Amino acid sequence: MQSFTRKRKNPTLMSSRASGSEEVLPRPRFQLDLWLGFILHSWILDVGRPFVTLVLPADLFPLNRPSAAEYLHFLFNICTPLILLKMIERTPRSLPPLAVHLGVIAVAMGTSLHLVTDAITRRLVLIGYQLHLSVRENPIMEELRPPALIDAFELLCFFDDTIGHLMWCVPFFLALFLFFSGCFHHRTQEDKMPPTAWMLLLPSATYYWFLMAEGQTFILFIFTFFAMTASVMHQRRRGLVPDANGLFMLYSPNSCPL
């Protein structure tokens, strides 16, 4: 009798577990606060700097003190790592803390290098520096004494154009891809973007195109987009499709604002 009851309990337990595994998981929500904060941060602190420079040019401030646009750049350098940290926290994958810390440090250092070089270049423009020419081809550089100072300015530009851009662009696009890799759910739960996502699509796409043109990140941008596309093709074979957040990230690079 005791063995019979044990046999009766096990099928019931197995059936309850089987039914529990077939339950539909809750549909992932659209991360409105994350994307809204990202767009406001990008437009105000990054895209807004050229407009602030037009209203409050650098020559209104002492040349040995920061201008209004550079104060926005300060805030951009502080807020960008925080936003990337928040984005990484919401990825379903647990990343090694060392990799996260190194990525945040690289972003902070890369944006700081860009801030310093951009501030010096803006002051050189006020005294006749021509941006479309290289450092050695600029007429004002030919008057420097001793001539070895030109090497110092070339080193400064190298830190900004090469090292600085790589240090903040690579972790930035990597964080976007890692977040996107977790934006998938089962095909039976396929949904569409909510109206709020469509409203944010145009400003998000415009910033990506601004970042690609002004920030000279075309190669990283295309590489990240191809990696996202390959990830979608791979996940579809497993019966998974992008959720609302994944669709938002896919549609943003494809939406040309022009």
Short mmCIF file of C-alpha atoms in Angstrom, two decimals:
data_model
loop_
_atom_site.label_atom_id
_atom_site.label_comp_id
_atom_site.label_asym_id
_atom_site.label_seq_id
_atom_site.Cartn_x
_atom_site.Cartn_y
_atom_site.Cartn_z
CA MET A 1 0.00 0.00 0.00
CA GLN A 2 2.85 2.33 0.78
CA SER A 3 4.56 1.60 -2.53
CA PHE A 4 1.24 2.20 -4.34
CA THR A 5 0.88 5.66 -2.79
CA ARG A 6 4.40 6.52 -3.75
CA LYS A 7 3.64 5.58 -7.32
CA ARG A 8 0.52 7.72 -7.19
CA LYS A 9 2.46 10.79 -5.90
CA ASN A 10 5.23 10.82 -8.44
CA PRO A 11 3.04 11.13 -11.57
CA THR A 12 1.16 14.00 -9.95
CA LEU A 13 4.38 15.80 -9.10
CA MET A 14 5.71 15.18 -12.59
CA SER A 15 2.53 16.46 -14.20
CA SER A 16 2.58 19.62 -12.08
CA ARG A 17 6.20 20.27 -13.01
CA ALA A 18 5.43 19.65 -16.65
CA SER A 19 2.50 22.06 -16.57
CA GLY A 20 4.63 24.62 -14.77
CA SER A 21 7.31 24.43 -17.46
CA GLU A 22 4.67 25.13 -20.13
CA GLU A 23 3.46 28.29 -18.48
CA VAL A 24 3.90 31.40 -20.56
CA LEU A 25 6.58 33.64 -19.15
CA PRO A 26 5.72 37.28 -18.53
CA ARG A 27 6.36 39.46 -21.56
CA PRO A 28 9.43 41.72 -21.17
CA ARG A 29 8.51 45.35 -20.77
CA PHE A 30 9.86 48.19 -22.84
CA GLN A 31 12.62 49.96 -20.89
CA LEU A 32 11.12 53.43 -21.27
CA ASP A 33 13.11 55.05 -18.45
CA LEU A 34 16.39 53.68 -19.79
CA TRP A 35 15.88 54.80 -23.39
CA LEU A 36 14.39 58.16 -22.44
CA GLY A 37 17.33 58.90 -20.16
CA PHE A 38 19.77 57.78 -22.85
CA ILE A 39 18.17 60.05 -25.48
CA LEU A 40 17.97 63.09 -23.18
CA HIS A 41 21.57 62.57 -22.09
CA SER A 42 22.75 62.25 -25.70
CA TRP A 43 20.84 65.22 -27.10
CA ILE A 44 21.46 67.67 -24.28
CA LEU A 45 25.05 66.87 -23.35
CA ASP A 46 26.43 65.73 -26.71
CA VAL A 47 24.37 67.10 -29.60
CA GLY A 48 23.61 70.27 -27.62
CA ARG A 49 27.25 71.33 -27.29
CA PRO A 50 27.56 72.83 -30.82
CA PHE A 51 24.36 74.80 -30.29
CA VAL A 52 25.60 76.11 -26.93
CA THR A 53 28.82 77.15 -28.65
CA LEU A 54 26.82 79.20 -31.17
CA VAL A 55 24.87 80.96 -28.42
CA LEU A 56 27.78 81.29 -25.98
CA PRO A 57 31.00 81.16 -28.04
CA ALA A 58 34.29 80.32 -26.43
CA ASP A 59 35.65 83.83 -26.94
CA LEU A 60 33.16 85.12 -24.35
CA PHE A 61 35.09 83.23 -21.68
CA PRO A 62 38.73 83.56 -20.63
CA LEU A 63 40.92 81.34 -22.77
CA ASN A 64 42.39 79.76 -19.65
CA ARG A 65 38.96 78.79 -18.26
CA PRO A 66 36.28 76.32 -19.46
CA SER A 67 33.49 77.59 -21.70
CA ALA A 68 29.77 76.77 -21.42
CA ALA A 69 30.01 73.92 -23.93
CA GLU A 70 32.88 72.37 -21.99
CA TYR A 71 30.82 72.29 -18.81
CA LEU A 72 28.28 70.22 -20.75
CA HIS A 73 31.18 68.02 -21.81
CA PHE A 74 32.08 67.54 -18.13
CA LEU A 75 28.55 66.31 -17.41
CA PHE A 76 28.64 64.05 -20.47
CA ASN A 77 31.82 62.39 -19.20
CA ILE A 78 30.18 61.74 -15.82
CA CYS A 79 26.77 60.57 -17.04
CA THR A 80 27.90 58.29 -19.88
CA PRO A 81 29.56 55.63 -17.65
CA LEU A 82 26.55 55.71 -15.32
CA ILE A 83 24.12 55.07 -18.16
CA LEU A 84 26.25 52.23 -19.50
CA LEU A 85 26.35 50.71 -16.00
CA LYS A 86 22.57 50.88 -15.78
CA MET A 87 22.30 49.26 -19.20
CA ILE A 88 24.66 46.45 -18.23
CA GLU A 89 22.75 45.88 -14.97
CA ARG A 90 19.58 45.16 -16.96
CA THR A 91 21.20 42.57 -19.22
CA PRO A 92 20.12 39.03 -18.32
CA ARG A 93 23.70 37.83 -18.62
CA SER A 94 25.97 38.23 -15.63
CA LEU A 95 29.25 39.76 -16.74
CA PRO A 96 32.54 39.54 -14.84
CA PRO A 97 32.86 42.56 -12.53
CA LEU A 98 36.45 43.13 -13.70
CA ALA A 99 35.33 43.47 -17.32
CA VAL A 100 32.56 45.90 -16.33
CA HIS A 101 34.93 48.03 -14.25
CA LEU A 102 37.57 48.12 -16.98
CA GLY A 103 34.97 49.11 -19.54
CA VAL A 104 33.66 51.97 -17.41
CA ILE A 105 37.20 53.18 -16.69
CA ALA A 106 38.01 53.09 -20.42
CA VAL A 107 34.91 55.13 -21.27
CA ALA A 108 35.72 57.73 -18.60
CA MET A 109 39.32 58.04 -19.76
CA GLY A 110 38.41 58.16 -23.45
CA THR A 111 35.84 60.90 -23.03
CA SER A 112 38.27 62.84 -20.83
CA LEU A 113 40.95 62.72 -23.52
CA HIS A 114 38.41 64.01 -26.02
CA LEU A 115 37.42 66.83 -23.66
CA VAL A 116 41.00 68.05 -23.24
CA THR A 117 41.83 67.93 -26.96
CA ASP A 118 38.54 69.51 -27.97
CA ALA A 119 39.05 72.38 -25.52
CA ILE A 120 42.58 73.10 -26.79
CA THR A 121 41.52 72.83 -30.43
CA ARG A 122 38.65 75.27 -29.87
CA ARG A 123 41.11 77.85 -28.54
CA LEU A 124 43.51 77.26 -31.43
CA VAL A 125 40.66 77.99 -33.84
CA LEU A 126 40.26 81.41 -32.23
CA ILE A 127 43.82 82.32 -33.19
CA GLY A 128 43.68 81.00 -36.76
CA TYR A 129 43.93 77.21 -36.60
CA GLN A 130 42.24 75.54 -39.61
CA LEU A 131 40.46 72.31 -38.84
CA HIS A 132 40.48 70.98 -42.40
CA LEU A 133 44.30 70.96 -42.40
CA SER A 134 46.60 68.64 -40.52
CA VAL A 135 48.69 69.88 -37.62
CA ARG A 136 51.87 70.35 -39.66
CA GLU A 137 50.03 71.97 -42.57
CA ASN A 138 48.49 74.72 -40.44
CA PRO A 139 50.16 78.11 -40.97
CA ILE A 140 50.12 79.02 -37.28
CA MET A 141 52.06 75.86 -36.47
CA GLU A 142 54.87 76.88 -38.78
CA GLU A 143 55.52 79.89 -36.54
CA LEU A 144 55.99 77.81 -33.37
CA ARG A 145 59.38 77.93 -31.75
CA PRO A 146 60.95 75.54 -31.15
CA PRO A 147 59.56 73.41 -34.04
CA ALA A 148 59.45 70.36 -31.76
CA LEU A 149 56.24 71.79 -30.26
CA ILE A 150 54.45 70.56 -33.38
CA ASP A 151 55.20 67.00 -32.26
CA ALA A 152 53.49 67.74 -28.94
CA PHE A 153 50.32 68.89 -30.74
CA GLU A 154 50.40 65.84 -33.00
CA LEU A 155 50.65 63.63 -29.92
CA LEU A 156 47.65 65.42 -28.44
CA CYS A 157 45.61 64.79 -31.59
CA PHE A 158 46.71 61.15 -31.63
CA PHE A 159 45.43 60.66 -28.09
CA ASP A 160 42.06 62.11 -29.12
CA ASP A 161 41.51 60.77 -32.65
CA THR A 162 42.89 57.27 -32.09
CA ILE A 163 43.28 56.23 -28.47
CA GLY A 164 40.48 58.36 -27.02
CA HIS A 165 37.88 57.32 -29.61
CA LEU A 166 38.69 53.64 -29.24
CA MET A 167 38.62 53.79 -25.44
CA TRP A 168 35.08 55.13 -25.27
CA CYS A 169 33.50 53.92 -28.54
CA VAL A 170 34.42 50.23 -28.21
CA PRO A 171 32.95 49.79 -24.68
CA PHE A 172 29.94 51.91 -25.69
CA PHE A 173 28.97 49.76 -28.68
CA LEU A 174 29.88 46.60 -26.77
CA ALA A 175 27.45 47.54 -24.00
CA LEU A 176 24.74 48.13 -26.60
CA PHE A 177 25.35 44.72 -28.15
CA LEU A 178 25.38 42.93 -24.79
CA PHE A 179 22.09 44.55 -23.87
CA PHE A 180 20.65 43.60 -27.28
CA SER A 181 21.76 39.97 -26.88
CA GLY A 182 19.34 39.65 -23.97
CA CYS A 183 16.36 41.23 -25.76
CA PHE A 184 14.87 37.97 -27.08
CA HIS A 185 11.89 35.84 -26.10
CA HIS A 186 9.96 32.88 -27.48
CA ARG A 187 8.27 33.18 -30.86
CA THR A 188 4.85 32.60 -29.27
CA GLN A 189 5.33 35.83 -27.30
CA GLU A 190 6.16 37.93 -30.35
CA ASP A 191 5.00 41.52 -29.84
CA LYS A 192 5.34 44.95 -31.40
CA MET A 193 6.87 48.17 -30.20
CA PRO A 194 4.56 50.30 -28.01
CA PRO A 195 3.59 53.82 -29.13
CA THR A 196 6.15 55.34 -26.76
CA ALA A 197 8.92 53.43 -28.53
CA TRP A 198 7.82 54.78 -31.92
CA MET A 199 7.87 58.31 -30.50
CA LEU A 200 11.47 57.84 -29.32
CA LEU A 201 12.61 56.20 -32.55
CA LEU A 202 13.34 59.39 -34.52
CA PRO A 203 15.49 61.14 -31.87
CA SER A 204 17.30 57.88 -31.19
CA ALA A 205 18.04 57.28 -34.87
CA THR A 206 19.13 60.89 -35.35
CA TYR A 207 21.66 60.59 -32.55
CA TYR A 208 23.11 57.37 -34.01
CA TRP A 209 23.67 59.12 -37.31
CA PHE A 210 25.18 62.12 -35.51
CA LEU A 211 27.49 59.81 -33.58
CA MET A 212 28.51 58.01 -36.74
CA ALA A 213 29.26 61.24 -38.65
CA GLU A 214 30.65 63.56 -35.99
CA GLY A 215 32.26 60.91 -33.80
CA GLN A 216 33.87 59.05 -36.73
CA THR A 217 32.51 55.72 -35.54
CA PHE A 218 31.29 54.36 -38.89
CA ILE A 219 33.32 51.14 -38.74
CA LEU A 220 32.31 50.29 -35.18
CA PHE A 221 28.71 51.27 -35.94
CA ILE A 222 28.49 48.97 -38.99
CA PHE A 223 30.30 46.13 -37.21
CA THR A 224 27.89 46.34 -34.26
CA PHE A 225 24.84 46.42 -36.55
CA PHE A 226 26.06 43.36 -38.47
CA ALA A 227 26.68 41.56 -35.18
CA MET A 228 23.13 42.37 -34.07
CA THR A 229 21.72 41.13 -37.38
CA ALA A 230 23.70 37.88 -37.11
CA SER A 231 22.44 37.46 -33.55
CA VAL A 232 18.83 37.79 -34.77
CA MET A 233 19.36 35.12 -37.44
CA HIS A 234 20.94 32.78 -34.91
CA GLN A 235 18.20 33.27 -32.32
CA ARG A 236 15.43 32.71 -34.88
CA ARG A 237 16.77 29.22 -35.48
CA ARG A 238 16.23 28.58 -31.78
CA GLY A 239 12.66 29.87 -31.95
CA LEU A 240 13.43 33.25 -30.37
CA VAL A 241 12.55 36.70 -31.70
CA PRO A 242 13.50 40.24 -30.56
CA ASP A 243 11.24 41.83 -27.96
CA ALA A 244 10.19 45.50 -27.97
CA ASN A 245 13.62 46.65 -26.76
CA GLY A 246 15.39 44.60 -29.41
CA LEU A 247 13.12 45.92 -32.16
CA PHE A 248 13.77 49.46 -30.97
CA MET A 249 17.52 48.92 -31.21
CA LEU A 250 17.23 47.35 -34.65
CA TYR A 251 14.96 50.04 -36.10
CA SER A 252 17.03 52.96 -34.77
CA PRO A 253 20.07 52.47 -37.07
CA ASN A 254 17.78 51.77 -40.03
CA SER A 255 15.73 54.97 -39.59
CA CYS A 256 17.44 57.76 -41.51
CA PRO A 257 16.14 61.15 -40.29
CA LEU A 258 17.02 62.93 -43.51
#
